[in-house]
Short mmCIF file of C-alpha atoms in Angstrom, two decimals:
data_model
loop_
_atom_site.label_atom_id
_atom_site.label_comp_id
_atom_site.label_asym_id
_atom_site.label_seq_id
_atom_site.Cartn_x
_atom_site.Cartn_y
_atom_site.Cartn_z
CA UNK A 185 -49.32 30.86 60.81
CA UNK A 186 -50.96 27.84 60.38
CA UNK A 187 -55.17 27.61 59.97
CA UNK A 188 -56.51 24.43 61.10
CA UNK A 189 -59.10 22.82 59.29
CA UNK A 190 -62.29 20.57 60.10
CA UNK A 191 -60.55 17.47 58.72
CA UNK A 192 -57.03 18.24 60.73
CA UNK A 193 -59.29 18.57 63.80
CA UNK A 194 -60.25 15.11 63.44
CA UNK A 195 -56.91 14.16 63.15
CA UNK A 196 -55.89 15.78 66.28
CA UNK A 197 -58.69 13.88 68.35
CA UNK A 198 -57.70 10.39 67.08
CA UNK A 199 -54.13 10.72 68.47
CA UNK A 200 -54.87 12.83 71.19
CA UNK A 201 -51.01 13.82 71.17
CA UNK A 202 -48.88 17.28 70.21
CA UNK A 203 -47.53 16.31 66.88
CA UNK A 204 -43.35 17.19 66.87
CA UNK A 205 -41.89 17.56 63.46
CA UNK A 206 -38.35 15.56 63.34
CA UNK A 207 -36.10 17.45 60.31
CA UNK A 208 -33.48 14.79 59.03
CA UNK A 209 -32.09 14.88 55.33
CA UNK A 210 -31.18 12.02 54.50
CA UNK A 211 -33.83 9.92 56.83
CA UNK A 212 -31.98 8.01 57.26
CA UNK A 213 -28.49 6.50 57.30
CA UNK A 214 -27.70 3.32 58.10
CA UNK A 215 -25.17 4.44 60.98
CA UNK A 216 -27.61 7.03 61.85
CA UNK A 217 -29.14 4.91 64.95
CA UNK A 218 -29.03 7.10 67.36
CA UNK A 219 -31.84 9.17 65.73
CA UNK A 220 -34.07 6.88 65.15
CA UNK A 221 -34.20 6.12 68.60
CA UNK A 222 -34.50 9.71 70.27
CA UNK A 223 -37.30 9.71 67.37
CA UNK A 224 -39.29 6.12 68.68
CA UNK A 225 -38.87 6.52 72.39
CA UNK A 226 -41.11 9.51 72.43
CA UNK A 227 -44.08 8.68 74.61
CA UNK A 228 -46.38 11.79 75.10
CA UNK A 229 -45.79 13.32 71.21
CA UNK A 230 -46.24 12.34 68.07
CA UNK A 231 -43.61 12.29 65.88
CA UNK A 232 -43.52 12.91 61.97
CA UNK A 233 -40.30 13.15 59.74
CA UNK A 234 -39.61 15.66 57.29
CA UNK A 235 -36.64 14.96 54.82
CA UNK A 236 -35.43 15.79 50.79
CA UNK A 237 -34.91 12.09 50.53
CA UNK A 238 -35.62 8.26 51.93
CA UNK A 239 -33.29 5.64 53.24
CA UNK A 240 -33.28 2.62 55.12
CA UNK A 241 -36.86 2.93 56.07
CA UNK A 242 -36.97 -1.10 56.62
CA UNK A 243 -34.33 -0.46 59.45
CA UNK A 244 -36.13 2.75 60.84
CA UNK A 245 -40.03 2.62 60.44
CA UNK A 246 -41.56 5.61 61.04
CA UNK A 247 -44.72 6.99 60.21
CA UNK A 248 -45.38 8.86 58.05
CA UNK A 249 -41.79 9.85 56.37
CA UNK A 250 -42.74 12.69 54.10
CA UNK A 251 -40.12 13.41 51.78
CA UNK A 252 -39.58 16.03 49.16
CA UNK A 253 -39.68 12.75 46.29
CA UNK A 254 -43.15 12.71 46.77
CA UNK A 255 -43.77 16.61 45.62
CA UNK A 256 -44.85 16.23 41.92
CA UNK A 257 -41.65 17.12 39.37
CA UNK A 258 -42.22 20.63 38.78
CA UNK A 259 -43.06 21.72 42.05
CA UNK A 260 -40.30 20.24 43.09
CA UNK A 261 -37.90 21.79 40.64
CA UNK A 262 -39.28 25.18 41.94
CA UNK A 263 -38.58 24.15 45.73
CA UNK A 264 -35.25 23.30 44.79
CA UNK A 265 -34.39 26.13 43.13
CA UNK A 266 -35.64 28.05 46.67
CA UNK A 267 -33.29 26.14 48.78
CA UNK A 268 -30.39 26.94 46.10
CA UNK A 269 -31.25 30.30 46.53
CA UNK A 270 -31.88 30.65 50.17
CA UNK A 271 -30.44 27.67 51.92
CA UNK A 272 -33.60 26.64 53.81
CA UNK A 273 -36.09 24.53 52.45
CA UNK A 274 -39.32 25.44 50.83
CA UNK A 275 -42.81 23.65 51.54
CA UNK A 276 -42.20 22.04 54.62
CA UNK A 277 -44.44 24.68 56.47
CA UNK A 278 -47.05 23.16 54.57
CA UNK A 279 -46.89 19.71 55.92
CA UNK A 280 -46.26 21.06 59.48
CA UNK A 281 -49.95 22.78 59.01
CA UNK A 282 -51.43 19.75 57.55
CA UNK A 283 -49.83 17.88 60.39
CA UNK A 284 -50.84 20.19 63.41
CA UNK A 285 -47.27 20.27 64.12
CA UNK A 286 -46.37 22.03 67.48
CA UNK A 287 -43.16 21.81 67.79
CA UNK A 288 -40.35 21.40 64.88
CA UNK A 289 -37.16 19.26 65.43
CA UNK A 290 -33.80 19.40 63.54
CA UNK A 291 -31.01 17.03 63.65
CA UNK A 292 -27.72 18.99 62.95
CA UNK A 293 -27.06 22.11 62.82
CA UNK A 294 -27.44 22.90 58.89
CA UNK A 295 -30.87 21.31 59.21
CA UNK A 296 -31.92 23.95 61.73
CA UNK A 297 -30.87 26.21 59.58
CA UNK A 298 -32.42 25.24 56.26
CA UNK A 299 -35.95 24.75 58.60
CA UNK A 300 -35.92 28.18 59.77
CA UNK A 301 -38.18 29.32 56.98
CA UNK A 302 -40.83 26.42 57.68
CA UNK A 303 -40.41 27.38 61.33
CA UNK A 304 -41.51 30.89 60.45
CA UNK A 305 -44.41 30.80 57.96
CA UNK A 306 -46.22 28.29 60.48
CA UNK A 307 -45.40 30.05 63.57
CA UNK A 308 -43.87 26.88 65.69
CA UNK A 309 -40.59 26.87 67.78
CA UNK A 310 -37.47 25.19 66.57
CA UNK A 311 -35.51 23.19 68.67
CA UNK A 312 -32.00 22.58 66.57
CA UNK A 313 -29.80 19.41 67.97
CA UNK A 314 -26.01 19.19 67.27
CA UNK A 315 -23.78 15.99 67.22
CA UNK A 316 -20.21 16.97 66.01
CA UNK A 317 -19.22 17.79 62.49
CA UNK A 318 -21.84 20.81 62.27
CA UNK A 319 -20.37 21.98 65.14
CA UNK A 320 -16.30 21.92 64.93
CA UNK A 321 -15.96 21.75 60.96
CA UNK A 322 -19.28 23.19 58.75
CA UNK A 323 -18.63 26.77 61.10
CA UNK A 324 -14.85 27.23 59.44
CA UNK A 325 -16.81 28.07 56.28
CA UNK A 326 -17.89 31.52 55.89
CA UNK A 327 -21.24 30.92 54.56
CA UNK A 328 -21.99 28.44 57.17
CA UNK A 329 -20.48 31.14 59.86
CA UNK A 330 -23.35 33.72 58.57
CA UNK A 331 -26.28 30.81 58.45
CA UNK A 332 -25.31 30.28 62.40
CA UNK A 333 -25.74 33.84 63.19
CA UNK A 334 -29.30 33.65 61.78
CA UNK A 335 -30.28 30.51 63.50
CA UNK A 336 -28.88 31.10 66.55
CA UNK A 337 -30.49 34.35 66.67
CA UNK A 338 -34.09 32.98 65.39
CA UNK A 339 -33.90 29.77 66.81
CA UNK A 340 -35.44 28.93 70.00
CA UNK A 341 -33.43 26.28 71.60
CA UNK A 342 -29.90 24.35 70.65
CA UNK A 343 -29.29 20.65 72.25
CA UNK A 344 -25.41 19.25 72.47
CA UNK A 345 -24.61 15.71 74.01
CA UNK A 346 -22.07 17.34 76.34
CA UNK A 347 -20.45 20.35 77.67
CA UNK A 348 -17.32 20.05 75.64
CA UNK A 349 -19.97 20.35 73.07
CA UNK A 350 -22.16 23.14 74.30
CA UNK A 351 -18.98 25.73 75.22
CA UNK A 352 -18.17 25.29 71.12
CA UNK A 353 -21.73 25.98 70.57
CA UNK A 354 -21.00 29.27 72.70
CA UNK A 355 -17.64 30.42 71.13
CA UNK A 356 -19.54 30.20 67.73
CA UNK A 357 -22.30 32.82 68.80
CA UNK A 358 -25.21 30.92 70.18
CA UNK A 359 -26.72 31.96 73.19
CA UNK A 360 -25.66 30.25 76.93
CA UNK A 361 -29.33 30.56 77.45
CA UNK A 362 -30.63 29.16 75.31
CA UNK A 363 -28.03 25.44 75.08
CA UNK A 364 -28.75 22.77 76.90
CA UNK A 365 -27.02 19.68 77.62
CA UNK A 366 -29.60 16.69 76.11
CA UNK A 367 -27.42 13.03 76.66
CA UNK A 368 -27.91 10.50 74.23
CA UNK A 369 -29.40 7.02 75.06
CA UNK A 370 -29.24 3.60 74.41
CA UNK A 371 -32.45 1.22 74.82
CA UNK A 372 -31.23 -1.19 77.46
CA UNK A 373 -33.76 -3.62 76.58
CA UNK A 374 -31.85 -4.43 73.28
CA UNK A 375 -28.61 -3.86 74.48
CA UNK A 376 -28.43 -5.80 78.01
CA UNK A 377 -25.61 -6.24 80.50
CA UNK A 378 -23.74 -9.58 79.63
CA UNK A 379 -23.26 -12.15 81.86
CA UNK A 380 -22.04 -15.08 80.48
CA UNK A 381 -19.09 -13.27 78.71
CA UNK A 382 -16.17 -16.42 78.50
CA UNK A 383 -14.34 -15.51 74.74
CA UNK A 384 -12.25 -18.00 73.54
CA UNK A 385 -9.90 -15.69 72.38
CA UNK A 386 -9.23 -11.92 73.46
CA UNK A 387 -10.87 -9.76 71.12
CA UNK A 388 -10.01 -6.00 70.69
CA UNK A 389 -12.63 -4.03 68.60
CA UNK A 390 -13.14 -0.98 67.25
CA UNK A 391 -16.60 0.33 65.61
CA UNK A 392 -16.82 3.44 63.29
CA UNK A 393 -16.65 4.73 60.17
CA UNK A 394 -13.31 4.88 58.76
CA UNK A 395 -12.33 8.75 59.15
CA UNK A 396 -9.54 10.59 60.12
CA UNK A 397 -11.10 11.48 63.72
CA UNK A 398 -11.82 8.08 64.60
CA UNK A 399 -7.98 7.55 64.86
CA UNK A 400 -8.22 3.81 63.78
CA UNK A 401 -4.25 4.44 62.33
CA UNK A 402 -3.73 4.90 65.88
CA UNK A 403 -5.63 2.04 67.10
CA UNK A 404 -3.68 -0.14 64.86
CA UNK A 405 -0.20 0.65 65.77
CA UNK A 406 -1.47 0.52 69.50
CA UNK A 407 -2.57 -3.33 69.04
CA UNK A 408 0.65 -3.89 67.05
CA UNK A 409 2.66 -2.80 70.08
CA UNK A 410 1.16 -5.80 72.44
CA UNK A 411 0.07 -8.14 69.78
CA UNK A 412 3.89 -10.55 70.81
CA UNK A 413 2.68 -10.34 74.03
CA UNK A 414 -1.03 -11.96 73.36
CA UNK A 415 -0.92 -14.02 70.68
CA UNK A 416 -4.21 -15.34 70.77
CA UNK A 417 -5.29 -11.38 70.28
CA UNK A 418 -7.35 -10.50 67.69
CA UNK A 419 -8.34 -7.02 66.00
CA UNK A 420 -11.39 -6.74 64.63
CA UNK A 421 -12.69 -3.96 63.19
CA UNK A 422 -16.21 -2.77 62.85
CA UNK A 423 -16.83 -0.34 59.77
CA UNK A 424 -15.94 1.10 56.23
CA UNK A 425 -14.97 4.27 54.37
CA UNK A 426 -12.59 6.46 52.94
CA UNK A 427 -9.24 5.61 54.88
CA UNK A 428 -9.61 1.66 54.15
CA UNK A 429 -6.74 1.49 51.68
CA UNK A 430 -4.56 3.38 53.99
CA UNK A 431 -5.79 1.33 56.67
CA UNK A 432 -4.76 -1.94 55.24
CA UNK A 433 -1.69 -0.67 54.08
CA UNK A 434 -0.68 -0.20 57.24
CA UNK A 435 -2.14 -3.23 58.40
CA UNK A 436 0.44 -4.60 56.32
CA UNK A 437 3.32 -3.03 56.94
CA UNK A 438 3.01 -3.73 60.63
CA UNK A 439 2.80 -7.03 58.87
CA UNK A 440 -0.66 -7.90 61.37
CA UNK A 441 -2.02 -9.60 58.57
CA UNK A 442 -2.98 -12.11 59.88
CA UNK A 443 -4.28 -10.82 63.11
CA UNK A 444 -6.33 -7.57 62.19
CA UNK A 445 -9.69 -8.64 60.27
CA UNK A 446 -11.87 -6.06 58.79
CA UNK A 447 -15.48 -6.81 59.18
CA UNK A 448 -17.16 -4.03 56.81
CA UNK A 449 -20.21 -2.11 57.62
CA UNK A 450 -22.82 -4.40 59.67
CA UNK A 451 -26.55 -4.19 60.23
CA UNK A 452 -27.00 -3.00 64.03
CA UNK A 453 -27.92 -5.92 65.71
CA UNK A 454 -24.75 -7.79 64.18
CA UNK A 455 -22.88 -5.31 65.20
CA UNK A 456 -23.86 -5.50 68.70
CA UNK A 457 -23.18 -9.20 69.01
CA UNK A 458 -19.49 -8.51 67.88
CA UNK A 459 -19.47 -5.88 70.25
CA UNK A 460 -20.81 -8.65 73.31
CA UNK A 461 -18.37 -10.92 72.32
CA UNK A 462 -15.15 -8.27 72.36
CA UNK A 463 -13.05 -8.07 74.92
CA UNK A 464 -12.38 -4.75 74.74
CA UNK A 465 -13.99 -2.00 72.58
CA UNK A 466 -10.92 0.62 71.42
CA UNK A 467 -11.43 4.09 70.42
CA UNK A 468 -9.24 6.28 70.07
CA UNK A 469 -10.53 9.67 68.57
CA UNK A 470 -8.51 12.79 67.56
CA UNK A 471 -9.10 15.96 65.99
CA UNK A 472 -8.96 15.92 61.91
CA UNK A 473 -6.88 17.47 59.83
CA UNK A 474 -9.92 19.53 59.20
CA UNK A 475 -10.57 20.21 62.67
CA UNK A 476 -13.47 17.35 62.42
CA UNK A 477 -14.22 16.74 66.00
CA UNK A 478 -16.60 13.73 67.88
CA UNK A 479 -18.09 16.81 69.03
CA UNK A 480 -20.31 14.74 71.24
CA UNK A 481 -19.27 11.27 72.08
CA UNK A 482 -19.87 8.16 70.35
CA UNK A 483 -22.96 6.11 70.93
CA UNK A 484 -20.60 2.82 70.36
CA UNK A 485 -18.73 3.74 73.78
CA UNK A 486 -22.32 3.75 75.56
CA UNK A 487 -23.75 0.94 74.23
CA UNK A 488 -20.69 -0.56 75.24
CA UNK A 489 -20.52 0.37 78.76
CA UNK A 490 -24.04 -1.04 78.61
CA UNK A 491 -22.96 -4.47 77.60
CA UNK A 492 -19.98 -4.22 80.10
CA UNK A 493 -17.46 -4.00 77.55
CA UNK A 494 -14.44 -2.24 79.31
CA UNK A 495 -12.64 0.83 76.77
CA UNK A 496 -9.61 2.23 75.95
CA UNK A 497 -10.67 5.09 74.33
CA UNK A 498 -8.92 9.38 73.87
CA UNK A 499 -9.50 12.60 76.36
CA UNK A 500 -11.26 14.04 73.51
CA UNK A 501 -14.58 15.82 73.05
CA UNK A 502 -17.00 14.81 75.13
CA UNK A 503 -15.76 11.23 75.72
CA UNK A 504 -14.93 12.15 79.09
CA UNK A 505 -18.32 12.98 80.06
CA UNK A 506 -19.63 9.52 78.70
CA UNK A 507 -16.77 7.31 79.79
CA UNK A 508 -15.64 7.83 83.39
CA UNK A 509 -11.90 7.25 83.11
CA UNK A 510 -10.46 4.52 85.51
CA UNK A 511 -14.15 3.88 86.48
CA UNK A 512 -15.66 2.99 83.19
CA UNK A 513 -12.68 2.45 80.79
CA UNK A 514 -9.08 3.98 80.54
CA UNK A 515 -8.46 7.23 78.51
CA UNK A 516 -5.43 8.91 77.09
CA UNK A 517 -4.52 11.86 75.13
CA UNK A 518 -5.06 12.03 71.60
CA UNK A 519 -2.58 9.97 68.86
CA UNK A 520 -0.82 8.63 72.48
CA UNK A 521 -0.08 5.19 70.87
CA UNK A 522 1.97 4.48 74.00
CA UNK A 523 -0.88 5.02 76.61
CA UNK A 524 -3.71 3.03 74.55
CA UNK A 525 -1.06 0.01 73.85
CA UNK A 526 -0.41 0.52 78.16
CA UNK A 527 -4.72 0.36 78.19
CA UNK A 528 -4.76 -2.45 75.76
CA UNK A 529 -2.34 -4.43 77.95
CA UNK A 530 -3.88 -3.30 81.44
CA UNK A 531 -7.37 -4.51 80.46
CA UNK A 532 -6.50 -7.73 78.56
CA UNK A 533 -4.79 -8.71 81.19
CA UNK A 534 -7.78 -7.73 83.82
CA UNK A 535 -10.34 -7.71 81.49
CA UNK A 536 -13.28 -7.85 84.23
CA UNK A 537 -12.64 -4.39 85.05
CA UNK A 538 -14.83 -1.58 84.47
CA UNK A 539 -17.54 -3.49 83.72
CA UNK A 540 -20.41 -3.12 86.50
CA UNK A 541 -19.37 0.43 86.58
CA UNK A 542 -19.93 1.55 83.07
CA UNK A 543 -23.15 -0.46 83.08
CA UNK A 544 -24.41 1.60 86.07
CA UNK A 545 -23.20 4.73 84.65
CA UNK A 546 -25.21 4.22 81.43
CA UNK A 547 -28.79 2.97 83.41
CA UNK A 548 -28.07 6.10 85.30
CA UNK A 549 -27.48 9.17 82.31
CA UNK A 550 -27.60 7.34 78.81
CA UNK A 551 -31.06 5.28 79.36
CA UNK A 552 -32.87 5.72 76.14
CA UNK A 553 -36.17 6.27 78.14
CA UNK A 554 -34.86 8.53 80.68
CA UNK A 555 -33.80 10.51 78.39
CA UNK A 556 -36.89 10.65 76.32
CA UNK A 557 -38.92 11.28 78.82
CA UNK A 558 -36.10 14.70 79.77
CA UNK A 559 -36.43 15.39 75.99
CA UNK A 560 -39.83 15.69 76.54
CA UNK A 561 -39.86 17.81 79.24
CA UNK A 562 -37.93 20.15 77.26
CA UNK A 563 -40.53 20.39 74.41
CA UNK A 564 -42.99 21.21 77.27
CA UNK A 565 -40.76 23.95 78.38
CA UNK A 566 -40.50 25.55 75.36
CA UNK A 567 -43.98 25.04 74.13
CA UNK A 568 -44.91 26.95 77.24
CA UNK A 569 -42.83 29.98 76.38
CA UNK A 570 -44.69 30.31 72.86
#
């Protein structure tokens, strides 16, 4: 339990707010948008990060950052041998009592876990927020299996971006009690509805990483199937990663050469003017090979709905919840190459559809401040039970 000192009461009376503690390890990476901005759009607390190690802090300015670089050398040898031993993290209890933390904040699932020592030794609740992989892959391990039992017994409350999400939470152990359904947002300020949308070619896009549950091989062979029919049609493709040889090798053996450009990763904003000028935004997610799931559903489909982008996108996850299909885009089942190619074609051909919809849907559940202000009404809630 944490003693607050003369000096730390001063510090509480200059920002007059509750200080939450944000757990992220690495803070932060560069696709990693979406929490940065749950972190910013907090109005009535404080926020402070606590992470093993820096990144992009030019593209996500918070402060302060602490970070486990900053421990001298042989301290920090000693915490990391603690977390090798235990799995949770050593010494971050001490900056939550420096900080006057209230409340303490982990993105993913493993991060809840390795905070519930901190959470502990200064006597604050833990809120613990999942987004996909920690929630349909990390639980097939054993190990992992065992660390959920102890945080969803110890922790206080568990956050999923959809009920798809939340009843996997359940089947793993944690609590219906104690999950709540916390929707992502997108600031609508940055990412405003377009109106003067007149491409001079059709542009098809898709925007992620390039995994196996993104289901870009599947997006590829979809486009391939109408690409005679629109020959002004262009794929572009948003992203980078471990499937890019595959990728391009079938790229070429659908012999789309010439059609399909890769555009690599891209800072945010440039990837939101790509995604303005598309025509439509394609994403067709599946379940790995290693049961890797969306879990949640990706922010690109929101910030697209935002713009007025119409999608093609998979019944998968939570996708449904986020994307209204035949209101806000068209979805299929999984690996369904026929359907998305039958999307593809339906919306190229009427691209204004869906548009004013998914825009409304978005202002109305995935508004980066209403949802801020809902996240904060959860700290209160919990804070009051402590």
């Amino acid at each position: 339990m944490c003693s607050i000192s003369l000096s730390s009461k001063v510090q509480v009376r200059k920002y007059m707010k509750p200080v939450v503690a944000h757990s992220a390890n690495p803070y932060l990476p560069a696709t990693a948008t979406w929490i940065y901005d749950q972190i910013r759009a907090l109005k009535r607390y404080r926020p402070i990060v606590l992470t093993q190690t820096r990144q992009n802090l030019d593209r996500f300015p918070i402060e302060p950052v602490l970070s486990a670089e900053d421990i001298p050398s042989i301290r920090r040898t000693t915490l990391r041998l603690t977390r090798k031993m235990r799995g949770t993290y050593a010494g971050y209890e001490n900056w939550l009592c420096e900080h006057n933390a209230v409340l303490l904040h982990a993105h993913f699932g493993q991060e809840g876990y390795r905070c519930l020592s901190a959470k502990q030794r200064a006597g604050i609740p833990l809120i613990t927020t999942f987004y996909g992989l920690d929630v349909s892959a990390l639980p097939r391990q054993k190990k992992w299996q065992k660390r959920y039992k102890r945080l969803f017994a110890e922790g206080d409350l568990f956050l999923v971006e959809g009920p798809f999400m939340g009843e996997q939470l359940i089947a793993l152990g944690c609590p219906a009690n104690r999950v709540i359904v916390q929707h992502l947002g997108v600031d609508l300020e940055k990412i405003p509805f377009r109106t003067d949308h007149t491409p001079k070619q059709p542009i098809v896009l898709t925007y992620s990483v390039f995994r196996e549950k993104k289901g870009l091989k599947y997006a590829i062979q979809a486009y391939a199937k109408i690409a005679e029919k629109y020959p002004d049609a262009q794929l572009r493709m948003i992203g980078d990663g471990p499937l890019r040889p595959q990728l391009q090798a079938e790229i070429r053996n659908l012999h789309l050469e010439n059609r399909v450009k890769m555009l690599g990763l891209l800072p945010h904003p440039t990837a939101l003017q790509e995604l303005k000028r598309a025509t439509i935004l394609l994403y067709p997610s599946v379940t790995a090979s290693d049961g890797d799931t969306e879990g949640g559903a990706p922010v690109a489909l929101i910030e697209a709905m935002a713009m007025g982008v119409p999608i093609v996108s998979s019944q998968h996850a939570d996708i449904p919840e986020v994307v209204i299909d035949k209101t806000c885009g068209l979805l299929f089942p999984e690996r369904d190459i026929a359907g998305l190619a039958e999307g593809l074609d339906t919306l190229l051909s009427s691209p204004e559809q869906f548009g004013r919809a998914g825009c409304a849907h978005v202002e109305d559940q995935h508004n980066l401040q209403k949802q801020a202000e809902k996240l904060e009404v959860i700290y209160d809630r919990v804070l009051k039970k402590t």
